[in-house]
């Protein structure tokens, strides 16, 4: 007579048996899956929002370009403020690869709505002389009025940066402001300039007008230069010696776009911290699943005993409860991934960002769900498989 062998459970049978335990306890299943869902949703949303923010920064960086360099005076050997030569801009324009160069010079004056406002109340607005090419070099735009031209650059006319106009409470041209010790007419208001935020907070007058009316000495304090993309590093190396041949060490050269790149990198570092919080939430969810499965084993001892008495092996009992744990975790993980993607999309739309959810984050979330379900269900499954059929059936 052939030896009796226990029936083997197919994949469909395993899923059916595992799902049966979930269908009989919907409220408990929902609460247990909720913990997993919160952890996964947090991780997906954190990665998605961070990636969307970083993508927005990188797109802005691509749009603004990385070929803008700024030159400013450093410190002398004796620790004093250095000074750029008055001919600096013309010298920079002679460098091969330079497309355009312009400059601003700090003016010792304040700008106010009226002469009745105390001179100390500056509102954080700087007064600067500007060359006509500044707007082209910075690729800026005038949102109201016009930029300085050959005529207005010699007269008491001023163009306000976006932030300066806001702080002065001005939204149109033709009005006058008290600049230095006389009235200047506002002829233009600029739009935002992400690569030159100092311009946004400035009142800009022509070099000739600044020398004529504001005692400006003609020395630039910042030179803005754009070159061909392939020539940026070469030009960067030539600028100090070109601007100040005798003291190149007193010249500082920087690239404003580096600040945006650093901001994008910082967003990635902040993501790591928030991911840790999501991992903690996922861990708590895993503990909830494990607790649910342990209680399920205790409540279903008679069921386990009955199955064992009908020939189910310990391995089949382990598989049943492990499958139930994995299904519970997968349910929570899937809901969490959908919630995280929805949160990312809504947040990105609210901030006019591109919605970016890396594929690896979804894969990592599913892997985390599977791992959590495995570890959470391992102990309850082993415990269930070791119950003796007679003991389980006689348990009240």
mmCIF file of C-alpha atoms in Angstrom:
data_model
loop_
_atom_site.group_PDB
_atom_site.id
_atom_site.type_symbol
_atom_site.label_atom_id
_atom_site.label_comp_id
_atom_site.label_asym_id
_atom_site.label_seq_id
_atom_site.Cartn_x
_atom_site.Cartn_y
_atom_site.Cartn_z
ATOM 1 C CA UNK A 1 0.000 0.000 0.000
ATOM 2 C CA UNK A 2 1.444 3.381 -0.976
ATOM 3 C CA UNK A 3 2.442 5.889 1.715
ATOM 4 C CA UNK A 4 -0.083 8.677 2.406
ATOM 5 C CA UNK A 5 1.177 12.177 1.590
ATOM 6 C CA UNK A 6 -0.426 15.487 2.586
ATOM 7 C CA UNK A 7 -2.038 17.449 -0.227
ATOM 8 C CA UNK A 8 0.099 20.252 -1.603
ATOM 9 C CA UNK A 9 -1.331 23.791 -1.621
ATOM 10 C CA UNK A 10 -1.082 25.655 -4.873
ATOM 11 C CA UNK A 11 -0.432 29.404 -5.113
ATOM 12 C CA UNK A 12 -4.143 30.128 -5.579
ATOM 13 C CA UNK A 13 -4.989 27.992 -2.544
ATOM 14 C CA UNK A 14 -2.403 29.799 -0.410
ATOM 15 C CA UNK A 15 -3.801 33.197 -1.387
ATOM 16 C CA UNK A 16 -7.382 32.079 -0.775
ATOM 17 C CA UNK A 17 -6.608 30.652 2.655
ATOM 18 C CA UNK A 18 -4.528 33.713 3.607
ATOM 19 C CA UNK A 19 -7.214 36.149 2.460
ATOM 20 C CA UNK A 20 -9.930 34.303 4.377
ATOM 21 C CA UNK A 21 -8.460 35.419 7.698
ATOM 22 C CA UNK A 22 -8.495 39.057 6.547
ATOM 23 C CA UNK A 23 -12.097 39.003 5.311
ATOM 24 C CA UNK A 24 -13.399 37.796 8.665
ATOM 25 C CA UNK A 25 -11.844 40.693 10.620
ATOM 26 C CA UNK A 26 -12.212 43.820 8.419
ATOM 27 C CA UNK A 27 -12.017 46.434 11.202
ATOM 28 C CA UNK A 28 -8.824 45.000 12.671
ATOM 29 C CA UNK A 29 -7.331 44.589 9.213
ATOM 30 C CA UNK A 30 -8.094 48.210 8.376
ATOM 31 C CA UNK A 31 -6.449 49.561 11.526
ATOM 32 C CA UNK A 32 -3.380 47.347 11.105
ATOM 33 C CA UNK A 33 -2.993 48.239 7.423
ATOM 34 C CA UNK A 34 -3.387 51.921 8.321
ATOM 35 C CA UNK A 35 -0.080 51.903 10.196
ATOM 36 C CA UNK A 36 1.734 50.473 7.169
ATOM 37 C CA UNK A 37 -0.071 52.931 4.873
ATOM 38 C CA UNK A 38 0.990 55.922 6.943
ATOM 39 C CA UNK A 39 4.632 54.853 6.916
ATOM 40 C CA UNK A 40 4.711 54.159 3.169
ATOM 41 C CA UNK A 41 2.746 57.324 2.336
ATOM 42 C CA UNK A 42 5.177 59.393 4.389
ATOM 43 C CA UNK A 43 8.189 57.922 2.616
ATOM 44 C CA UNK A 44 6.693 58.323 -0.865
ATOM 45 C CA UNK A 45 5.537 61.886 -0.166
ATOM 46 C CA UNK A 46 8.872 62.927 1.331
ATOM 47 C CA UNK A 47 10.855 61.587 -1.608
ATOM 48 C CA UNK A 48 8.328 62.853 -4.159
ATOM 49 C CA UNK A 49 8.065 66.388 -2.774
ATOM 50 C CA UNK A 50 11.833 66.644 -2.387
ATOM 51 C CA UNK A 51 12.390 65.360 -5.927
ATOM 52 C CA UNK A 52 9.774 67.756 -7.317
ATOM 53 C CA UNK A 53 11.415 70.681 -5.521
ATOM 54 C CA UNK A 54 14.849 69.651 -6.739
ATOM 55 C CA UNK A 55 13.563 69.245 -10.307
ATOM 56 C CA UNK A 56 12.079 72.743 -10.159
ATOM 57 C CA UNK A 57 15.425 74.137 -8.995
ATOM 58 C CA UNK A 58 17.319 72.288 -11.713
ATOM 59 C CA UNK A 59 14.901 73.476 -14.386
ATOM 60 C CA UNK A 60 15.299 77.026 -13.151
ATOM 61 C CA UNK A 61 19.054 76.531 -13.217
ATOM 62 C CA UNK A 62 18.891 75.329 -16.807
ATOM 63 C CA UNK A 63 16.726 78.288 -17.734
ATOM 64 C CA UNK A 64 18.924 80.880 -16.019
ATOM 65 C CA UNK A 65 22.159 79.302 -17.196
ATOM 66 C CA UNK A 66 25.387 78.510 -15.399
ATOM 67 C CA UNK A 67 27.561 80.803 -17.486
ATOM 68 C CA UNK A 68 27.143 83.927 -15.341
ATOM 69 C CA UNK A 69 30.187 84.938 -13.280
ATOM 70 C CA UNK A 70 30.471 87.821 -10.826
ATOM 71 C CA UNK A 71 33.607 89.719 -9.895
ATOM 72 C CA UNK A 72 33.865 91.623 -6.637
ATOM 73 C CA UNK A 73 36.708 93.226 -4.667
ATOM 74 C CA UNK A 74 38.275 91.113 -1.929
ATOM 75 C CA UNK A 75 40.643 92.183 0.835
ATOM 76 C CA UNK A 76 44.091 93.690 0.575
ATOM 77 C CA UNK A 77 47.176 92.262 2.215
ATOM 78 C CA UNK A 78 46.568 94.608 5.165
ATOM 79 C CA UNK A 79 42.944 93.489 5.631
ATOM 80 C CA UNK A 80 41.375 96.540 4.028
ATOM 81 C CA UNK A 81 38.642 96.505 1.385
ATOM 82 C CA UNK A 82 40.118 96.303 -2.106
ATOM 83 C CA UNK A 83 38.886 98.414 -5.011
ATOM 84 C CA UNK A 84 38.218 97.434 -8.612
ATOM 85 C CA UNK A 85 39.718 99.733 -11.280
ATOM 86 C CA UNK A 86 37.302 102.034 -13.072
ATOM 87 C CA UNK A 87 38.324 100.395 -16.365
ATOM 88 C CA UNK A 88 37.504 96.859 -15.138
ATOM 89 C CA UNK A 89 34.429 96.329 -17.277
ATOM 90 C CA UNK A 90 36.167 97.351 -20.492
ATOM 91 C CA UNK A 91 39.070 95.035 -19.661
ATOM 92 C CA UNK A 92 36.763 92.089 -19.002
ATOM 93 C CA UNK A 93 35.046 92.566 -22.366
ATOM 94 C CA UNK A 94 38.370 91.967 -24.122
ATOM 95 C CA UNK A 95 38.649 88.378 -22.828
ATOM 96 C CA UNK A 96 38.030 85.737 -25.503
ATOM 97 C CA UNK A 97 34.760 83.928 -24.877
ATOM 98 C CA UNK A 98 33.093 86.791 -23.010
ATOM 99 C CA UNK A 99 29.724 87.585 -24.541
ATOM 100 C CA UNK A 100 28.681 90.533 -22.408
ATOM 101 C CA UNK A 101 29.873 92.298 -19.284
ATOM 102 C CA UNK A 102 28.331 94.991 -17.099
ATOM 103 C CA UNK A 103 28.763 96.424 -13.640
ATOM 104 C CA UNK A 104 27.152 98.064 -10.664
ATOM 105 C CA UNK A 105 28.768 100.442 -8.219
ATOM 106 C CA UNK A 106 27.669 101.104 -4.675
ATOM 107 C CA UNK A 107 26.530 104.680 -4.088
ATOM 108 C CA UNK A 108 26.605 106.293 -0.657
ATOM 109 C CA UNK A 109 22.981 107.452 -0.692
ATOM 110 C CA UNK A 110 19.544 106.381 0.416
ATOM 111 C CA UNK A 111 16.217 106.243 -1.387
ATOM 112 C CA UNK A 112 12.938 107.181 0.313
ATOM 113 C CA UNK A 113 9.404 108.036 -0.750
ATOM 114 C CA UNK A 114 9.749 111.621 0.528
ATOM 115 C CA UNK A 115 12.355 113.827 2.152
ATOM 116 C CA UNK A 116 10.267 113.762 5.342
ATOM 117 C CA UNK A 117 11.193 110.151 6.053
ATOM 118 C CA UNK A 118 14.294 109.924 8.292
ATOM 119 C CA UNK A 119 17.480 109.093 6.392
ATOM 120 C CA UNK A 120 18.133 106.133 8.699
ATOM 121 C CA UNK A 121 14.948 104.416 7.498
ATOM 122 C CA UNK A 122 16.348 102.829 4.349
ATOM 123 C CA UNK A 123 14.073 99.808 4.145
ATOM 124 C CA UNK A 124 17.099 97.714 3.278
ATOM 125 C CA UNK A 125 17.249 99.257 -0.214
ATOM 126 C CA UNK A 126 20.680 99.926 -1.696
ATOM 127 C CA UNK A 127 21.428 102.633 -4.251
ATOM 128 C CA UNK A 128 23.706 101.504 -7.065
ATOM 129 C CA UNK A 129 25.045 102.890 -10.292
ATOM 130 C CA UNK A 130 24.530 100.553 -13.242
ATOM 131 C CA UNK A 131 25.914 100.273 -16.756
ATOM 132 C CA UNK A 132 23.423 100.071 -19.661
ATOM 133 C CA UNK A 133 24.336 96.434 -20.417
ATOM 134 C CA UNK A 134 23.323 95.172 -16.956
ATOM 135 C CA UNK A 135 19.838 94.026 -17.961
ATOM 136 C CA UNK A 136 21.200 92.088 -20.960
ATOM 137 C CA UNK A 137 23.945 90.428 -18.921
ATOM 138 C CA UNK A 138 21.556 89.302 -16.192
ATOM 139 C CA UNK A 139 18.883 88.361 -18.761
ATOM 140 C CA UNK A 140 16.391 90.301 -16.703
ATOM 141 C CA UNK A 141 13.103 91.877 -17.702
ATOM 142 C CA UNK A 142 11.369 95.202 -17.109
ATOM 143 C CA UNK A 143 7.796 94.681 -15.935
ATOM 144 C CA UNK A 144 6.895 98.361 -15.915
ATOM 145 C CA UNK A 145 8.391 101.280 -17.823
ATOM 146 C CA UNK A 146 11.823 100.994 -19.442
ATOM 147 C CA UNK A 147 15.446 100.299 -18.638
ATOM 148 C CA UNK A 148 18.090 103.019 -18.497
ATOM 149 C CA UNK A 149 19.224 104.277 -21.900
ATOM 150 C CA UNK A 150 21.859 106.705 -23.113
ATOM 151 C CA UNK A 151 19.647 109.651 -22.194
ATOM 152 C CA UNK A 152 18.133 108.615 -18.853
ATOM 153 C CA UNK A 153 21.484 107.253 -17.607
ATOM 154 C CA UNK A 154 22.730 110.868 -17.458
ATOM 155 C CA UNK A 155 19.639 112.328 -15.795
ATOM 156 C CA UNK A 156 18.004 111.943 -12.336
ATOM 157 C CA UNK A 157 16.134 108.810 -13.353
ATOM 158 C CA UNK A 158 15.985 105.577 -11.398
ATOM 159 C CA UNK A 159 14.972 101.966 -12.103
ATOM 160 C CA UNK A 160 13.764 99.959 -9.101
ATOM 161 C CA UNK A 161 14.362 96.276 -8.462
ATOM 162 C CA UNK A 162 11.280 94.148 -7.803
ATOM 163 C CA UNK A 163 11.768 94.010 -4.030
ATOM 164 C CA UNK A 164 12.784 97.673 -3.808
ATOM 165 C CA UNK A 165 9.577 98.744 -5.563
ATOM 166 C CA UNK A 166 7.522 96.623 -3.154
ATOM 167 C CA UNK A 167 9.218 98.078 -0.098
ATOM 168 C CA UNK A 168 8.677 101.613 -1.394
ATOM 169 C CA UNK A 169 5.042 100.835 -2.177
ATOM 170 C CA UNK A 170 5.394 101.651 -5.881
ATOM 171 C CA UNK A 171 3.821 99.686 -8.732
ATOM 172 C CA UNK A 172 4.035 102.163 -11.600
ATOM 173 C CA UNK A 173 6.495 104.548 -13.183
ATOM 174 C CA UNK A 174 6.332 108.327 -13.441
ATOM 175 C CA UNK A 175 6.405 108.838 -9.676
ATOM 176 C CA UNK A 176 9.293 110.474 -7.854
ATOM 177 C CA UNK A 177 11.440 109.262 -4.976
ATOM 178 C CA UNK A 178 13.840 111.168 -2.741
ATOM 179 C CA UNK A 179 17.276 109.821 -3.614
ATOM 180 C CA UNK A 180 20.343 111.396 -2.054
ATOM 181 C CA UNK A 181 19.401 115.038 -1.691
ATOM 182 C CA UNK A 182 17.104 115.444 -4.689
ATOM 183 C CA UNK A 183 14.112 113.965 -6.483
ATOM 184 C CA UNK A 184 14.617 111.157 -8.995
ATOM 185 C CA UNK A 185 11.891 109.977 -11.385
ATOM 186 C CA UNK A 186 11.085 106.267 -11.473
ATOM 187 C CA UNK A 187 11.350 105.239 -15.137
ATOM 188 C CA UNK A 188 11.242 101.452 -14.730
ATOM 189 C CA UNK A 189 10.546 98.527 -12.409
ATOM 190 C CA UNK A 190 12.365 95.225 -12.869
ATOM 191 C CA UNK A 191 11.081 91.675 -12.526
ATOM 192 C CA UNK A 192 12.621 89.010 -10.269
ATOM 193 C CA UNK A 193 16.290 88.109 -10.788
ATOM 194 C CA UNK A 194 17.062 84.813 -9.017
ATOM 195 C CA UNK A 195 20.768 84.915 -9.893
ATOM 196 C CA UNK A 196 21.188 88.482 -8.670
ATOM 197 C CA UNK A 197 18.933 89.025 -5.641
ATOM 198 C CA UNK A 198 20.974 92.086 -4.686
ATOM 199 C CA UNK A 199 19.598 93.835 -7.794
ATOM 200 C CA UNK A 200 16.043 93.099 -6.668
ATOM 201 C CA UNK A 201 16.718 95.129 -3.503
ATOM 202 C CA UNK A 202 18.366 98.067 -5.290
ATOM 203 C CA UNK A 203 17.525 101.421 -6.797
ATOM 204 C CA UNK A 204 19.590 101.712 -10.002
ATOM 205 C CA UNK A 205 20.792 104.912 -11.644
ATOM 206 C CA UNK A 206 23.166 105.466 -14.550
ATOM 207 C CA UNK A 207 26.918 105.770 -13.935
ATOM 208 C CA UNK A 208 26.965 109.318 -15.344
ATOM 209 C CA UNK A 209 23.985 110.407 -13.223
ATOM 210 C CA UNK A 210 25.517 108.852 -10.105
ATOM 211 C CA UNK A 211 28.776 110.730 -10.669
ATOM 212 C CA UNK A 212 26.972 113.970 -11.431
ATOM 213 C CA UNK A 213 24.334 113.997 -8.685
ATOM 214 C CA UNK A 214 25.470 111.488 -6.034
ATOM 215 C CA UNK A 215 29.242 111.929 -5.797
ATOM 216 C CA UNK A 216 29.905 108.414 -7.137
ATOM 217 C CA UNK A 217 33.625 107.738 -7.687
ATOM 218 C CA UNK A 218 33.156 105.576 -10.810
ATOM 219 C CA UNK A 219 34.670 102.364 -9.359
ATOM 220 C CA UNK A 220 32.465 99.275 -9.854
ATOM 221 C CA UNK A 221 31.791 97.062 -6.848
ATOM 222 C CA UNK A 222 30.378 94.116 -8.796
ATOM 223 C CA UNK A 223 31.025 93.042 -12.367
ATOM 224 C CA UNK A 224 28.605 90.637 -14.057
ATOM 225 C CA UNK A 225 29.928 88.616 -16.987
ATOM 226 C CA UNK A 226 28.405 86.018 -19.292
ATOM 227 C CA UNK A 227 30.530 83.832 -21.495
ATOM 228 C CA UNK A 228 30.083 80.830 -23.761
ATOM 229 C CA UNK A 229 29.278 77.683 -21.762
ATOM 230 C CA UNK A 230 32.445 75.925 -22.867
ATOM 231 C CA UNK A 231 34.573 78.925 -21.891
ATOM 232 C CA UNK A 232 33.258 79.519 -18.356
ATOM 233 C CA UNK A 233 36.127 77.872 -16.485
ATOM 234 C CA UNK A 234 38.764 79.421 -18.745
ATOM 235 C CA UNK A 235 37.290 82.888 -18.300
ATOM 236 C CA UNK A 236 36.991 82.312 -14.569
ATOM 237 C CA UNK A 237 40.704 81.699 -14.353
ATOM 238 C CA UNK A 238 41.525 84.813 -16.402
ATOM 239 C CA UNK A 239 39.255 87.295 -14.641
ATOM 240 C CA UNK A 240 41.362 88.107 -11.530
ATOM 241 C CA UNK A 241 44.524 88.943 -13.488
ATOM 242 C CA UNK A 242 42.548 90.802 -16.153
ATOM 243 C CA UNK A 243 40.637 92.953 -13.677
ATOM 244 C CA UNK A 244 43.620 93.693 -11.446
ATOM 245 C CA UNK A 245 46.925 92.749 -13.129
ATOM 246 C CA UNK A 246 49.006 93.995 -10.191
ATOM 247 C CA UNK A 247 46.933 92.414 -7.402
ATOM 248 C CA UNK A 248 44.848 89.509 -8.758
ATOM 249 C CA UNK A 249 44.645 88.032 -5.260
ATOM 250 C CA UNK A 250 42.426 90.966 -4.270
ATOM 251 C CA UNK A 251 39.721 89.922 -6.739
ATOM 252 C CA UNK A 252 36.949 87.442 -5.870
ATOM 253 C CA UNK A 253 35.182 85.519 -8.644
ATOM 254 C CA UNK A 254 32.024 83.501 -8.030
ATOM 255 C CA UNK A 255 29.237 81.812 -9.957
ATOM 256 C CA UNK A 256 25.731 82.682 -8.684
ATOM 257 C CA UNK A 257 24.217 79.489 -10.093
ATOM 258 C CA UNK A 258 26.278 77.507 -7.563
ATOM 259 C CA UNK A 259 23.892 78.726 -4.863
ATOM 260 C CA UNK A 260 20.928 77.109 -6.615
ATOM 261 C CA UNK A 261 22.887 73.899 -7.135
ATOM 262 C CA UNK A 262 23.787 73.863 -3.433
ATOM 263 C CA UNK A 263 20.141 74.420 -2.540
ATOM 264 C CA UNK A 264 19.160 71.398 -4.648
ATOM 265 C CA UNK A 265 21.799 69.302 -2.890
ATOM 266 C CA UNK A 266 20.606 70.515 0.522
ATOM 267 C CA UNK A 267 17.083 69.411 -0.347
ATOM 268 C CA UNK A 268 18.413 65.877 -0.798
ATOM 269 C CA UNK A 269 20.093 65.966 2.608
ATOM 270 C CA UNK A 270 16.878 67.110 4.271
ATOM 271 C CA UNK A 271 15.067 64.240 2.578
ATOM 272 C CA UNK A 272 17.250 61.724 4.417
ATOM 273 C CA UNK A 273 16.068 63.091 7.763
ATOM 274 C CA UNK A 274 12.407 62.931 6.814
ATOM 275 C CA UNK A 275 12.856 59.442 5.384
ATOM 276 C CA UNK A 276 14.012 58.379 8.826
ATOM 277 C CA UNK A 277 10.722 59.630 10.261
ATOM 278 C CA UNK A 278 8.839 57.654 7.613
ATOM 279 C CA UNK A 279 10.857 54.551 8.492
ATOM 280 C CA UNK A 280 9.871 54.963 12.149
ATOM 281 C CA UNK A 281 6.201 55.179 11.138
ATOM 282 C CA UNK A 282 6.645 52.044 9.019
ATOM 283 C CA UNK A 283 8.270 50.245 11.952
ATOM 284 C CA UNK A 284 5.336 51.141 14.176
ATOM 285 C CA UNK A 285 3.018 49.833 11.473
ATOM 286 C CA UNK A 286 4.988 46.581 11.334
ATOM 287 C CA UNK A 287 4.644 46.157 15.079
ATOM 288 C CA UNK A 288 0.887 46.641 14.674
ATOM 289 C CA UNK A 289 0.746 43.930 12.006
ATOM 290 C CA UNK A 290 2.756 41.550 14.206
ATOM 291 C CA UNK A 291 0.427 42.233 17.119
ATOM 292 C CA UNK A 292 -2.617 41.592 14.931
ATOM 293 C CA UNK A 293 -1.193 38.306 13.695
ATOM 294 C CA UNK A 294 -0.323 37.100 17.220
ATOM 295 C CA UNK A 295 -3.869 37.834 18.385
ATOM 296 C CA UNK A 296 -5.202 36.111 15.281
ATOM 297 C CA UNK A 297 -3.221 32.957 16.111
ATOM 298 C CA UNK A 298 -4.572 32.941 19.685
ATOM 299 C CA UNK A 299 -8.154 33.417 18.517
ATOM 300 C CA UNK A 300 -7.931 30.778 15.776
ATOM 301 C CA UNK A 301 -6.331 27.915 17.673
ATOM 302 C CA UNK A 302 -9.330 25.664 17.072
ATOM 303 C CA UNK A 303 -9.162 26.412 13.352
ATOM 304 C CA UNK A 304 -5.462 25.548 13.396
ATOM 305 C CA UNK A 305 -6.111 22.337 15.314
ATOM 306 C CA UNK A 306 -8.882 21.358 12.898
ATOM 307 C CA UNK A 307 -6.657 21.914 9.892
ATOM 308 C CA UNK A 308 -3.830 19.964 11.490
ATOM 309 C CA UNK A 309 -6.175 17.069 12.285
ATOM 310 C CA UNK A 310 -7.240 16.972 8.611
ATOM 311 C CA UNK A 311 -3.643 16.556 7.492
ATOM 312 C CA UNK A 312 -2.292 20.095 7.142
ATOM 313 C CA UNK A 313 1.444 20.172 7.796
ATOM 314 C CA UNK A 314 3.311 22.653 9.943
ATOM 315 C CA UNK A 315 4.763 24.168 6.795
ATOM 316 C CA UNK A 316 1.296 24.771 5.380
ATOM 317 C CA UNK A 317 0.167 26.438 8.611
ATOM 318 C CA UNK A 318 3.280 28.656 8.559
ATOM 319 C CA UNK A 319 2.616 29.512 4.920
ATOM 320 C CA UNK A 320 -1.003 30.388 5.651
ATOM 321 C CA UNK A 321 -0.246 32.884 8.417
ATOM 322 C CA UNK A 322 2.823 34.306 6.667
ATOM 323 C CA UNK A 323 0.734 34.850 3.532
ATOM 324 C CA UNK A 324 -1.938 36.542 5.624
ATOM 325 C CA UNK A 325 0.691 38.892 7.089
ATOM 326 C CA UNK A 326 2.104 39.672 3.636
ATOM 327 C CA UNK A 327 -1.362 40.368 2.232
ATOM 328 C CA UNK A 328 -2.096 42.674 5.153
ATOM 329 C CA UNK A 329 1.168 44.574 4.641
ATOM 330 C CA UNK A 330 0.684 44.711 0.859
ATOM 331 C CA UNK A 331 -2.787 46.160 1.352
ATOM 332 C CA UNK A 332 -1.388 48.888 3.574
ATOM 333 C CA UNK A 333 1.640 49.461 1.344
ATOM 334 C CA UNK A 334 -0.461 49.844 -1.804
ATOM 335 C CA UNK A 335 -2.809 52.290 -0.097
ATOM 336 C CA UNK A 336 0.196 54.183 1.281
ATOM 337 C CA UNK A 337 1.869 54.422 -2.125
ATOM 338 C CA UNK A 338 -1.315 55.830 -3.655
ATOM 339 C CA UNK A 339 -1.748 58.331 -0.810
ATOM 340 C CA UNK A 340 1.912 59.384 -1.042
ATOM 341 C CA UNK A 341 1.674 59.905 -4.799
ATOM 342 C CA UNK A 342 -1.542 61.901 -4.370
ATOM 343 C CA UNK A 343 0.018 64.090 -1.659
ATOM 344 C CA UNK A 344 3.065 64.712 -3.847
ATOM 345 C CA UNK A 345 0.926 65.650 -6.847
ATOM 346 C CA UNK A 346 -1.284 68.054 -4.877
ATOM 347 C CA UNK A 347 1.700 69.727 -3.194
ATOM 348 C CA UNK A 348 3.570 70.102 -6.486
ATOM 349 C CA UNK A 349 0.522 71.568 -8.229
ATOM 350 C CA UNK A 350 -0.022 74.019 -5.368
ATOM 351 C CA UNK A 351 3.557 75.303 -5.785
ATOM 352 C CA UNK A 352 3.596 75.123 -9.613
ATOM 353 C CA UNK A 353 6.327 72.471 -9.550
ATOM 354 C CA UNK A 354 6.735 69.534 -11.903
ATOM 355 C CA UNK A 355 5.433 66.362 -10.248
ATOM 356 C CA UNK A 356 8.361 63.962 -9.875
ATOM 357 C CA UNK A 357 8.053 60.607 -8.132
ATOM 358 C CA UNK A 358 11.209 58.521 -8.665
ATOM 359 C CA UNK A 359 10.556 54.924 -9.721
ATOM 360 C CA UNK A 360 13.084 53.737 -7.155
ATOM 361 C CA UNK A 361 10.977 55.193 -4.345
ATOM 362 C CA UNK A 362 7.993 53.070 -5.385
ATOM 363 C CA UNK A 363 10.206 49.989 -5.655
ATOM 364 C CA UNK A 364 11.772 50.741 -2.258
ATOM 365 C CA UNK A 365 8.336 51.210 -0.707
ATOM 366 C CA UNK A 366 7.142 47.847 -2.035
ATOM 367 C CA UNK A 367 10.341 46.191 -0.835
ATOM 368 C CA UNK A 368 9.886 47.776 2.598
ATOM 369 C CA UNK A 369 6.284 46.567 2.655
ATOM 370 C CA UNK A 370 7.296 43.006 1.778
ATOM 371 C CA UNK A 371 10.084 43.017 4.366
ATOM 372 C CA UNK A 372 7.807 44.419 7.054
ATOM 373 C CA UNK A 373 5.117 41.846 6.302
ATOM 374 C CA UNK A 374 7.650 38.994 6.385
ATOM 375 C CA UNK A 375 9.212 39.933 9.705
ATOM 376 C CA UNK A 376 5.867 40.881 11.267
ATOM 377 C CA UNK A 377 4.310 37.542 10.307
ATOM 378 C CA UNK A 378 7.281 35.260 10.891
ATOM 379 C CA UNK A 379 6.889 34.758 14.654
ATOM 380 C CA UNK A 380 3.082 34.355 14.624
ATOM 381 C CA UNK A 381 3.361 31.863 11.721
ATOM 382 C CA UNK A 382 5.972 29.775 13.526
ATOM 383 C CA UNK A 383 3.926 29.874 16.727
ATOM 384 C CA UNK A 384 0.819 28.740 14.878
ATOM 385 C CA UNK A 385 2.651 25.854 13.213
ATOM 386 C CA UNK A 386 3.883 24.496 16.560
ATOM 387 C CA UNK A 387 0.422 24.219 18.098
ATOM 388 C CA UNK A 388 -0.477 20.589 18.796
ATOM 389 C CA UNK A 389 -3.752 19.525 17.091
ATOM 390 C CA UNK A 390 -5.163 17.976 20.290
ATOM 391 C CA UNK A 391 -4.187 20.960 22.418
ATOM 392 C CA UNK A 392 -5.614 23.420 19.922
ATOM 393 C CA UNK A 393 -8.924 21.567 19.613
ATOM 394 C CA UNK A 394 -9.422 21.328 23.390
ATOM 395 C CA UNK A 395 -8.687 25.050 23.967
ATOM 396 C CA UNK A 396 -11.692 27.017 25.132
#
